[in-house]
Coordinates of N, CA and C and ligand atoms in Angstrom, one line a residue:
X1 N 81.8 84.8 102.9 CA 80.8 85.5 103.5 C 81.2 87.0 103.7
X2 N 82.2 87.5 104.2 CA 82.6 88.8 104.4 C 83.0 89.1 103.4
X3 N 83.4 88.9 101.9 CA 83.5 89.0 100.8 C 82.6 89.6 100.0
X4 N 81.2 88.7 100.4 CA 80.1 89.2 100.1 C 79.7 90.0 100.6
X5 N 79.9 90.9 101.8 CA 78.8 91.4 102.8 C 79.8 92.8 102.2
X6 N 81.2 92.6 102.1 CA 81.9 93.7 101.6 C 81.4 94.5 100.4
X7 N 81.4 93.1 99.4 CA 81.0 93.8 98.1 C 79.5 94.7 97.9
X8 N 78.5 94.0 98.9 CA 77.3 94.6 99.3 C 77.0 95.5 99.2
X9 N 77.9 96.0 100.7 CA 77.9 97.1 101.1 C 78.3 98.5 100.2
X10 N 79.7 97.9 99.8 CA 80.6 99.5 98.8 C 80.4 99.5 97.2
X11 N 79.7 98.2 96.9 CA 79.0 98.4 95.6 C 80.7 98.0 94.8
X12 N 81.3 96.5 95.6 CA 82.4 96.3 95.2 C 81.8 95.3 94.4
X13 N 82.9 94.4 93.7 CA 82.9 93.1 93.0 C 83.7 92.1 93.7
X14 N 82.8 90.9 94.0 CA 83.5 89.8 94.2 C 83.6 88.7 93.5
X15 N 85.0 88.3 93.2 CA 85.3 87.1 92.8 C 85.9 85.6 93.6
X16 N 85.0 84.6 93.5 CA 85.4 83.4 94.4 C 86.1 82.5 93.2
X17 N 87.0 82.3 93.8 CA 87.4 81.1 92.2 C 86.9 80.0 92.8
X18 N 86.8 79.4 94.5 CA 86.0 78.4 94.5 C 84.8 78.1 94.2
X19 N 84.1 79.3 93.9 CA 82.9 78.9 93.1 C 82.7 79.1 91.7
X20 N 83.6 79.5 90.9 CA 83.8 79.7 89.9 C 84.4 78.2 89.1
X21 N 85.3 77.9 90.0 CA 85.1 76.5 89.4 C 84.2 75.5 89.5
X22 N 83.2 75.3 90.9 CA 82.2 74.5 91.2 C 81.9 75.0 90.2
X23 N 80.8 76.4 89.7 CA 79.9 75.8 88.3 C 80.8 75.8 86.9
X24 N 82.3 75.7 86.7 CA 82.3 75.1 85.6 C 82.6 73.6 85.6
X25 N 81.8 72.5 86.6 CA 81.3 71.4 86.6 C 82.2 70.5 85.9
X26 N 83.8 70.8 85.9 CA 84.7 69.8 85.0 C 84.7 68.7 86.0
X27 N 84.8 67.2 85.3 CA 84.9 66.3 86.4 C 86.5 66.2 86.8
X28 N 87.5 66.6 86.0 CA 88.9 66.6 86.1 C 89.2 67.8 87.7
X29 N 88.4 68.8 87.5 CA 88.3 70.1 88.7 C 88.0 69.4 89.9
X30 N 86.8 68.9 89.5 CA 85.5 68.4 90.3 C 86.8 67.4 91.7
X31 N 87.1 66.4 90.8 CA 88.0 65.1 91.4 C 89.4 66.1 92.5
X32 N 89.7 67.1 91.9 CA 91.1 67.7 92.3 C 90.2 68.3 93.9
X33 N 89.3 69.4 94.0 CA 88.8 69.9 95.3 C 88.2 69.3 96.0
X34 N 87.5 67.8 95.7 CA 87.5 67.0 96.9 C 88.1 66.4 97.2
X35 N 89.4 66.6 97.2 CA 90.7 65.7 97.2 C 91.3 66.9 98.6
X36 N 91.0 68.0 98.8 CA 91.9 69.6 99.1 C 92.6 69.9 98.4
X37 N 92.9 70.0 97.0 CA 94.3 70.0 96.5 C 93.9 71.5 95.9
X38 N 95.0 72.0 95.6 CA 94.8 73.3 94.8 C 94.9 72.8 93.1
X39 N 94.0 73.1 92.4 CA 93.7 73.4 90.9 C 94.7 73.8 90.4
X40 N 95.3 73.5 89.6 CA 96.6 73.8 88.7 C 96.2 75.2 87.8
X41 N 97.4 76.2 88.2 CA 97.2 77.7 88.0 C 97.3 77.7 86.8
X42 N 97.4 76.7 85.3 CA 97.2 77.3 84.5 C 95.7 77.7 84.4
X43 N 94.8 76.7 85.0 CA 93.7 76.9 85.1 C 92.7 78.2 85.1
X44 N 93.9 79.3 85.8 CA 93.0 80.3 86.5 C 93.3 81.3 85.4
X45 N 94.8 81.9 85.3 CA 95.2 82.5 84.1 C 94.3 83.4 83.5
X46 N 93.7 82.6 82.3 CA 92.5 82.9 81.7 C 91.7 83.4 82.2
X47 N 90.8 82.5 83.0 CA 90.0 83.1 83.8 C 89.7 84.0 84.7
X48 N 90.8 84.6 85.3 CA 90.9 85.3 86.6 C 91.0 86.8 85.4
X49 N 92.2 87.0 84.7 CA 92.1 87.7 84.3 C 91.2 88.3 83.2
X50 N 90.4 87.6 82.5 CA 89.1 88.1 82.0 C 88.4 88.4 83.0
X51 N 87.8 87.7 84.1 CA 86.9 88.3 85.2 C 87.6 89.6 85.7
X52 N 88.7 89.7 85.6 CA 89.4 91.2 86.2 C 89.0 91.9 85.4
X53 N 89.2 91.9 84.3 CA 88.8 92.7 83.3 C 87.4 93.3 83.1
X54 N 86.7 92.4 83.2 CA 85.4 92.5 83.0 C 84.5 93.0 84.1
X55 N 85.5 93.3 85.1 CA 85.0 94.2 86.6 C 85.6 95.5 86.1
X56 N 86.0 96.1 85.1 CA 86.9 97.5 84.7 C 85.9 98.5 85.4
X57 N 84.5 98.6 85.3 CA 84.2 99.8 85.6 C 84.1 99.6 87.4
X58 N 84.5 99.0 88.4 CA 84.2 98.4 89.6 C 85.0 99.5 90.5
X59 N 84.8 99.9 91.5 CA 86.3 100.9 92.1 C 87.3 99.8 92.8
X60 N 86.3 98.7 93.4 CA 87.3 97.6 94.1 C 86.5 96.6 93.6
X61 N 87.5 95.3 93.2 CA 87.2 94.1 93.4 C 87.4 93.1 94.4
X62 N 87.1 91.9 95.5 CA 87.5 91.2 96.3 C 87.9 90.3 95.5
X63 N 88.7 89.7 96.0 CA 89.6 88.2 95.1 C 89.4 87.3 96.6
X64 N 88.2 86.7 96.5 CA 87.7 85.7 97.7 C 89.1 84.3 97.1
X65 N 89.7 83.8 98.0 CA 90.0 82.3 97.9 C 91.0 83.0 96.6
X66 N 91.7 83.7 96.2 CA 92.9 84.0 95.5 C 93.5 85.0 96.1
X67 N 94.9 85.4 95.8 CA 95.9 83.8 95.3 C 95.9 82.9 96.8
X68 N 96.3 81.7 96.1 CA 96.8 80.8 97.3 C 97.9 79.9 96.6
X69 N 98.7 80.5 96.2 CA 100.2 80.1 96.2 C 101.0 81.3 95.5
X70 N 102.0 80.7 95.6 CA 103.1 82.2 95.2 C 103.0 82.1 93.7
X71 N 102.6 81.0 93.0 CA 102.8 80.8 91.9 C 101.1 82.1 91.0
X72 N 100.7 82.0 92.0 CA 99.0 82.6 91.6 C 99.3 84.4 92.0
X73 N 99.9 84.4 93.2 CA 100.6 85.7 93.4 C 101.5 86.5 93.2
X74 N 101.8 85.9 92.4 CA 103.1 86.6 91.6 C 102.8 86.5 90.0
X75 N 101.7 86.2 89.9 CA 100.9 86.2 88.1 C 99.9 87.7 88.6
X76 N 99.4 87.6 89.9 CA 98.5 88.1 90.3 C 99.3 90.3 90.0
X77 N 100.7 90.0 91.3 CA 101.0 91.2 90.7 C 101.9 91.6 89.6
X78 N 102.6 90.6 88.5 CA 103.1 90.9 87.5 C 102.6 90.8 86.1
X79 N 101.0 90.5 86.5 CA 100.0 90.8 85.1 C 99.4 92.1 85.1
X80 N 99.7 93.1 86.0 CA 99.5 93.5 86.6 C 99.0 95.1 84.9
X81 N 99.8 95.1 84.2 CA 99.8 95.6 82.9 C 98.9 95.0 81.9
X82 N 98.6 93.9 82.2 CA 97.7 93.6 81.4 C 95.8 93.2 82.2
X83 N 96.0 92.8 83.1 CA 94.2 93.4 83.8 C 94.3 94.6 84.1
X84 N 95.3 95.5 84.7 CA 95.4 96.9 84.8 C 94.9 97.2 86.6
X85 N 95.1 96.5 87.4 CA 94.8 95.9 88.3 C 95.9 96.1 89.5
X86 N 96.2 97.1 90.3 CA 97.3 97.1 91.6 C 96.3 96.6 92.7
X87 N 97.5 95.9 93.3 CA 96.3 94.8 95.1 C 96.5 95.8 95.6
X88 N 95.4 96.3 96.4 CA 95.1 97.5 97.1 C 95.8 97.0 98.5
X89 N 95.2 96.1 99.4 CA 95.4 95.4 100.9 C 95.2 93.7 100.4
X90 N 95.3 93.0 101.7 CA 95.4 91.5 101.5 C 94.8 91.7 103.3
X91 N 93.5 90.9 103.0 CA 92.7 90.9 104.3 C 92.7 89.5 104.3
X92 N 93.8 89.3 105.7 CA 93.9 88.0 106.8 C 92.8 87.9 107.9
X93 N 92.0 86.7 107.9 CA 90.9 86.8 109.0 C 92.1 85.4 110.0
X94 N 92.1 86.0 111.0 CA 92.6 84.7 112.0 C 91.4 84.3 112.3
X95 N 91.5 82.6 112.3 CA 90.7 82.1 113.0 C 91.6 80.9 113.3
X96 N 91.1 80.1 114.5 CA 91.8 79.3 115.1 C 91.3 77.9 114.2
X97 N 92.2 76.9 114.7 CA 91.9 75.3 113.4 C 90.6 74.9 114.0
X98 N 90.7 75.2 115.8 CA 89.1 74.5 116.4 C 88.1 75.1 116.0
X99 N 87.9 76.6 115.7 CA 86.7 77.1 115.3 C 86.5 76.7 113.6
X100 N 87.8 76.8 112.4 CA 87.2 76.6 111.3 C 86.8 75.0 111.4
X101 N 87.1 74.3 112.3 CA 86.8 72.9 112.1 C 85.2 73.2 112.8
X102 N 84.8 73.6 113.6 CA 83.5 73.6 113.7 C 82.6 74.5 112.7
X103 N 83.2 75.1 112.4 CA 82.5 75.9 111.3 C 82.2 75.2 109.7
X104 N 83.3 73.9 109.7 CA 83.4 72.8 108.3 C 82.4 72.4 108.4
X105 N 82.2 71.3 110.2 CA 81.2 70.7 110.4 C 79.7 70.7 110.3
X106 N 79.8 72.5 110.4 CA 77.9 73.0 110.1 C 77.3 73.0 108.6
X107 N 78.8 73.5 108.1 CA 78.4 73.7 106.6 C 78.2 72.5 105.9
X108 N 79.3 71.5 105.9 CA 78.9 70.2 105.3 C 78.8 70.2 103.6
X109 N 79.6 70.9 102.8 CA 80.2 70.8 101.7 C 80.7 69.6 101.3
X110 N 80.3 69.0 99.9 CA 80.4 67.6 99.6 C 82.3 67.6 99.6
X111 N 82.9 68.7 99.5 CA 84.7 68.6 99.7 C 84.6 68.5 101.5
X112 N 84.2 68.7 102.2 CA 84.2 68.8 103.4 C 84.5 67.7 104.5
X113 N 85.2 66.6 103.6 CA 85.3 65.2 104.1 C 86.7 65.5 105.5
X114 N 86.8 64.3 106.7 CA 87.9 65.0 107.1 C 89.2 64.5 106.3
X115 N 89.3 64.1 105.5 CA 90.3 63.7 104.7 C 90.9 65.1 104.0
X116 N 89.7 65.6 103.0 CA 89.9 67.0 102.2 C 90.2 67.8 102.9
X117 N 89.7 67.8 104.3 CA 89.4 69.1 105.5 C 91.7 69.4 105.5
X118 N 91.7 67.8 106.8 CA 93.3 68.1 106.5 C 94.4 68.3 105.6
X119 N 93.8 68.0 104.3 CA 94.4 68.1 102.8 C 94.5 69.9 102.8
X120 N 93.3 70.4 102.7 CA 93.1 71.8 103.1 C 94.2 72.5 103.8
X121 N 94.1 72.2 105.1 CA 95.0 72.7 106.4 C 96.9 72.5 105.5
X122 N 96.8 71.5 105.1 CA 98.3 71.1 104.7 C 98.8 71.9 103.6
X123 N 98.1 72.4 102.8 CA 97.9 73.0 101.3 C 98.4 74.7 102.2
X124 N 97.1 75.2 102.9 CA 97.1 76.1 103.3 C 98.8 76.8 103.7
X125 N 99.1 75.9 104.5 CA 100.5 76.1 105.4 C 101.4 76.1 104.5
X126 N 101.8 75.0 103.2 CA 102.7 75.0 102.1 C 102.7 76.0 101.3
X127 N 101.6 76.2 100.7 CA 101.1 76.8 99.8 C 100.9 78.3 100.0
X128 N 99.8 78.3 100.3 CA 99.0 79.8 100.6 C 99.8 80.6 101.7
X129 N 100.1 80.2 102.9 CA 100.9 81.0 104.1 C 102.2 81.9 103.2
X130 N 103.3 81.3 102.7 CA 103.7 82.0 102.0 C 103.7 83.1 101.4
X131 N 102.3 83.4 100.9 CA 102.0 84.5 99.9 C 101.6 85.9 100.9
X132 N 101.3 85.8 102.3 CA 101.3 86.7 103.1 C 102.6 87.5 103.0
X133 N 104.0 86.5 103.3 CA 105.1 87.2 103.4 C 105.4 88.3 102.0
X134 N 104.7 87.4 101.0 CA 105.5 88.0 99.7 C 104.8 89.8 99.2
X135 N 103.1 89.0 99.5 CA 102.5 90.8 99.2 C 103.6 91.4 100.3
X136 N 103.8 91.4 101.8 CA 103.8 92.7 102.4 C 105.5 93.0 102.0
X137 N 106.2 92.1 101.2 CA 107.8 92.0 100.7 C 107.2 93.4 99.7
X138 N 106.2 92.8 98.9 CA 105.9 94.2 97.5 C 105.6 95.4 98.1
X139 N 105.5 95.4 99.1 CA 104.9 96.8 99.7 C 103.1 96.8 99.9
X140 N 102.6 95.8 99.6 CA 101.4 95.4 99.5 C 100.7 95.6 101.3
X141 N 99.5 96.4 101.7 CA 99.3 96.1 103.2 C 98.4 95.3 103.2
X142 N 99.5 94.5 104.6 CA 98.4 93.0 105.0 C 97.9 93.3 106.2
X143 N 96.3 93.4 106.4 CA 95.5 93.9 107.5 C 94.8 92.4 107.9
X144 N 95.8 92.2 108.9 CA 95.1 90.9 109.8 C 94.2 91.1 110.5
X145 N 92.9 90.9 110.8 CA 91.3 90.8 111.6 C 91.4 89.5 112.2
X146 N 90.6 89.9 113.5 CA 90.4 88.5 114.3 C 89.1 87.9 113.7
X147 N 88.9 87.1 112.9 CA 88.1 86.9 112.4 C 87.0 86.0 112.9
X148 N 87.0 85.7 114.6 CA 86.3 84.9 115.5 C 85.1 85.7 115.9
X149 N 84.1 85.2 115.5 CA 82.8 85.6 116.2 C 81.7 86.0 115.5
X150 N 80.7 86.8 115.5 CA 79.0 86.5 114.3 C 79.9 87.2 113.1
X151 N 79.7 87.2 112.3 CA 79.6 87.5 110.4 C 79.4 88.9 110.9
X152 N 78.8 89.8 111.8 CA 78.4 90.8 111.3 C 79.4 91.4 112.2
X153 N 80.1 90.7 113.3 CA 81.0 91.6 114.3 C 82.2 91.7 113.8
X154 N 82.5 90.6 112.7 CA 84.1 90.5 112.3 C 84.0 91.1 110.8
X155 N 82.7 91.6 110.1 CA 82.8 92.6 109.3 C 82.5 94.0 109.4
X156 N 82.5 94.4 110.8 CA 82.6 95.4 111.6 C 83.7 95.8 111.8
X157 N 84.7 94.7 111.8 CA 86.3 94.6 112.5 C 86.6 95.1 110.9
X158 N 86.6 94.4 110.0 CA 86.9 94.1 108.8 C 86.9 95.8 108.4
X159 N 85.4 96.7 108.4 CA 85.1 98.3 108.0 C 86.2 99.3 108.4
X160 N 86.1 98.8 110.2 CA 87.1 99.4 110.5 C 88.2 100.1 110.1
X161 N 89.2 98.7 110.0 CA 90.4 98.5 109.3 C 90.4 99.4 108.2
X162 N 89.6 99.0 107.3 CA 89.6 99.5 105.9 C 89.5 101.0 105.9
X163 N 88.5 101.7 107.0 CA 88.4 102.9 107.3 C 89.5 103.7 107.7
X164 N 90.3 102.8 108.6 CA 91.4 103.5 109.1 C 92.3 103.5 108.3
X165 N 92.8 102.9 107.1 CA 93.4 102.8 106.1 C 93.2 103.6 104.9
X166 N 91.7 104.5 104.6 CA 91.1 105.3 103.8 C 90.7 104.7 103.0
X167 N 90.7 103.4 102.6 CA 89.7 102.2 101.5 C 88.4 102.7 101.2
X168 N 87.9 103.1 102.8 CA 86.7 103.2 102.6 C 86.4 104.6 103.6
X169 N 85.1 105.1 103.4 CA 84.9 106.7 104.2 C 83.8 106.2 105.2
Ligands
AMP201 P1 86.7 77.5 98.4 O1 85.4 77.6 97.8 O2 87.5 78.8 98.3 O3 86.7 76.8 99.7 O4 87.6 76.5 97.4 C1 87.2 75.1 97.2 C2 88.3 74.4 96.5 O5 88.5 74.9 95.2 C3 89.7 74.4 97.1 O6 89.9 73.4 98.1 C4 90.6 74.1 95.8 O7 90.5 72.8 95.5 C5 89.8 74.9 94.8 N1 90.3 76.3 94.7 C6 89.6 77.4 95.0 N2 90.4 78.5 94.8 C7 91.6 78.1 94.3 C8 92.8 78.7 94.0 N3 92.9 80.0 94.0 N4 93.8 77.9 93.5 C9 93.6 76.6 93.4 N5 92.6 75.9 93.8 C10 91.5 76.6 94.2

């Protein structure tokens, strides 16, 4: 959602790989994300970087839901010569486990089981948490937002940030 409301606004590009794989409808994909598991990165490879590519005339792209392992983040900045592509910032939204669990509950996504939900949370912590450390290791800025409260207050927070940082005017 703030991904989108971003790209809206600055006339950016967003890329979701979670939905990117939903419509390439493989049942091998399909079986892996309602399980919570992360999709095997050779998967993305390809993909991410033609989509990068093919955003060339864009000034910013969002990378919704990438990377989420070190293995995806460290393709992310050492491909970096071939999509032609430096990570500008790495926008962390905190939100607490009780709010995104009631927020799972409203939406109700066929992965949204509480099985997948905790699969998710476990993934997240292994996996993805890591790659915070490693951008701001590159010199990469990581701008954490409290990301609690309407869509339009915590992409207010979100402008901010970005303003204070010169992203945006
Ligand atoms: P999302 O739409 O971002 O909630 O992603 C839904 C599901 O797609 C995740 O639970 C994963 O199974 C898969 N997925 C999305 N993005 C990635 C990624 N960057 N790496 C691996 N799996 C992913």
């Amino acid at each position: 959602m703030q991904g989108e409301k971003l790209a809206e606004r600055f006339g950016w590009r967003r890329l979701s790989t979670g939905e990117l794989l939903r419509e390439a409808k493989d049942p091998a994909i399909t079986a892996i994300m309602q399980k919570g598991e992360l999709v095997p990165h050779d998967v993305f490879e390809c993909v991410m970087g033609e989509a990068i590519l093919g955003a060339k005339d864009i000034e910013r792209i969002i990378l919704d839901g990438f990377p989420r392992s070190m293995e995806q983040a460290e393709w992310l900045v050492k491909s970096r010569p071939e999509h032609g592509r430096a990570v500008g910032s790495l926008i962390v939204l905190d939100v607490s486990k009780e709010e995104l669990l009631s927020r799972l509950s409203l939406r109700g996504r066929v992965d949204d089981t509480p099985e997948a939900i905790d699969q998710r949370f476990a993934v997240y912590e292994h996996e993805s948490r890591p790659v915070i450390e490693y951008f701001a290791q590159q010199g990469i800025p990581v701008i954490h937002v409290n990301g609690e409260g309407t869509i339009d207050e915590v992409h207010e927070r979100v402008v901010e940030e970005l303003t204070k940082r010169g992203f945006v005017k």
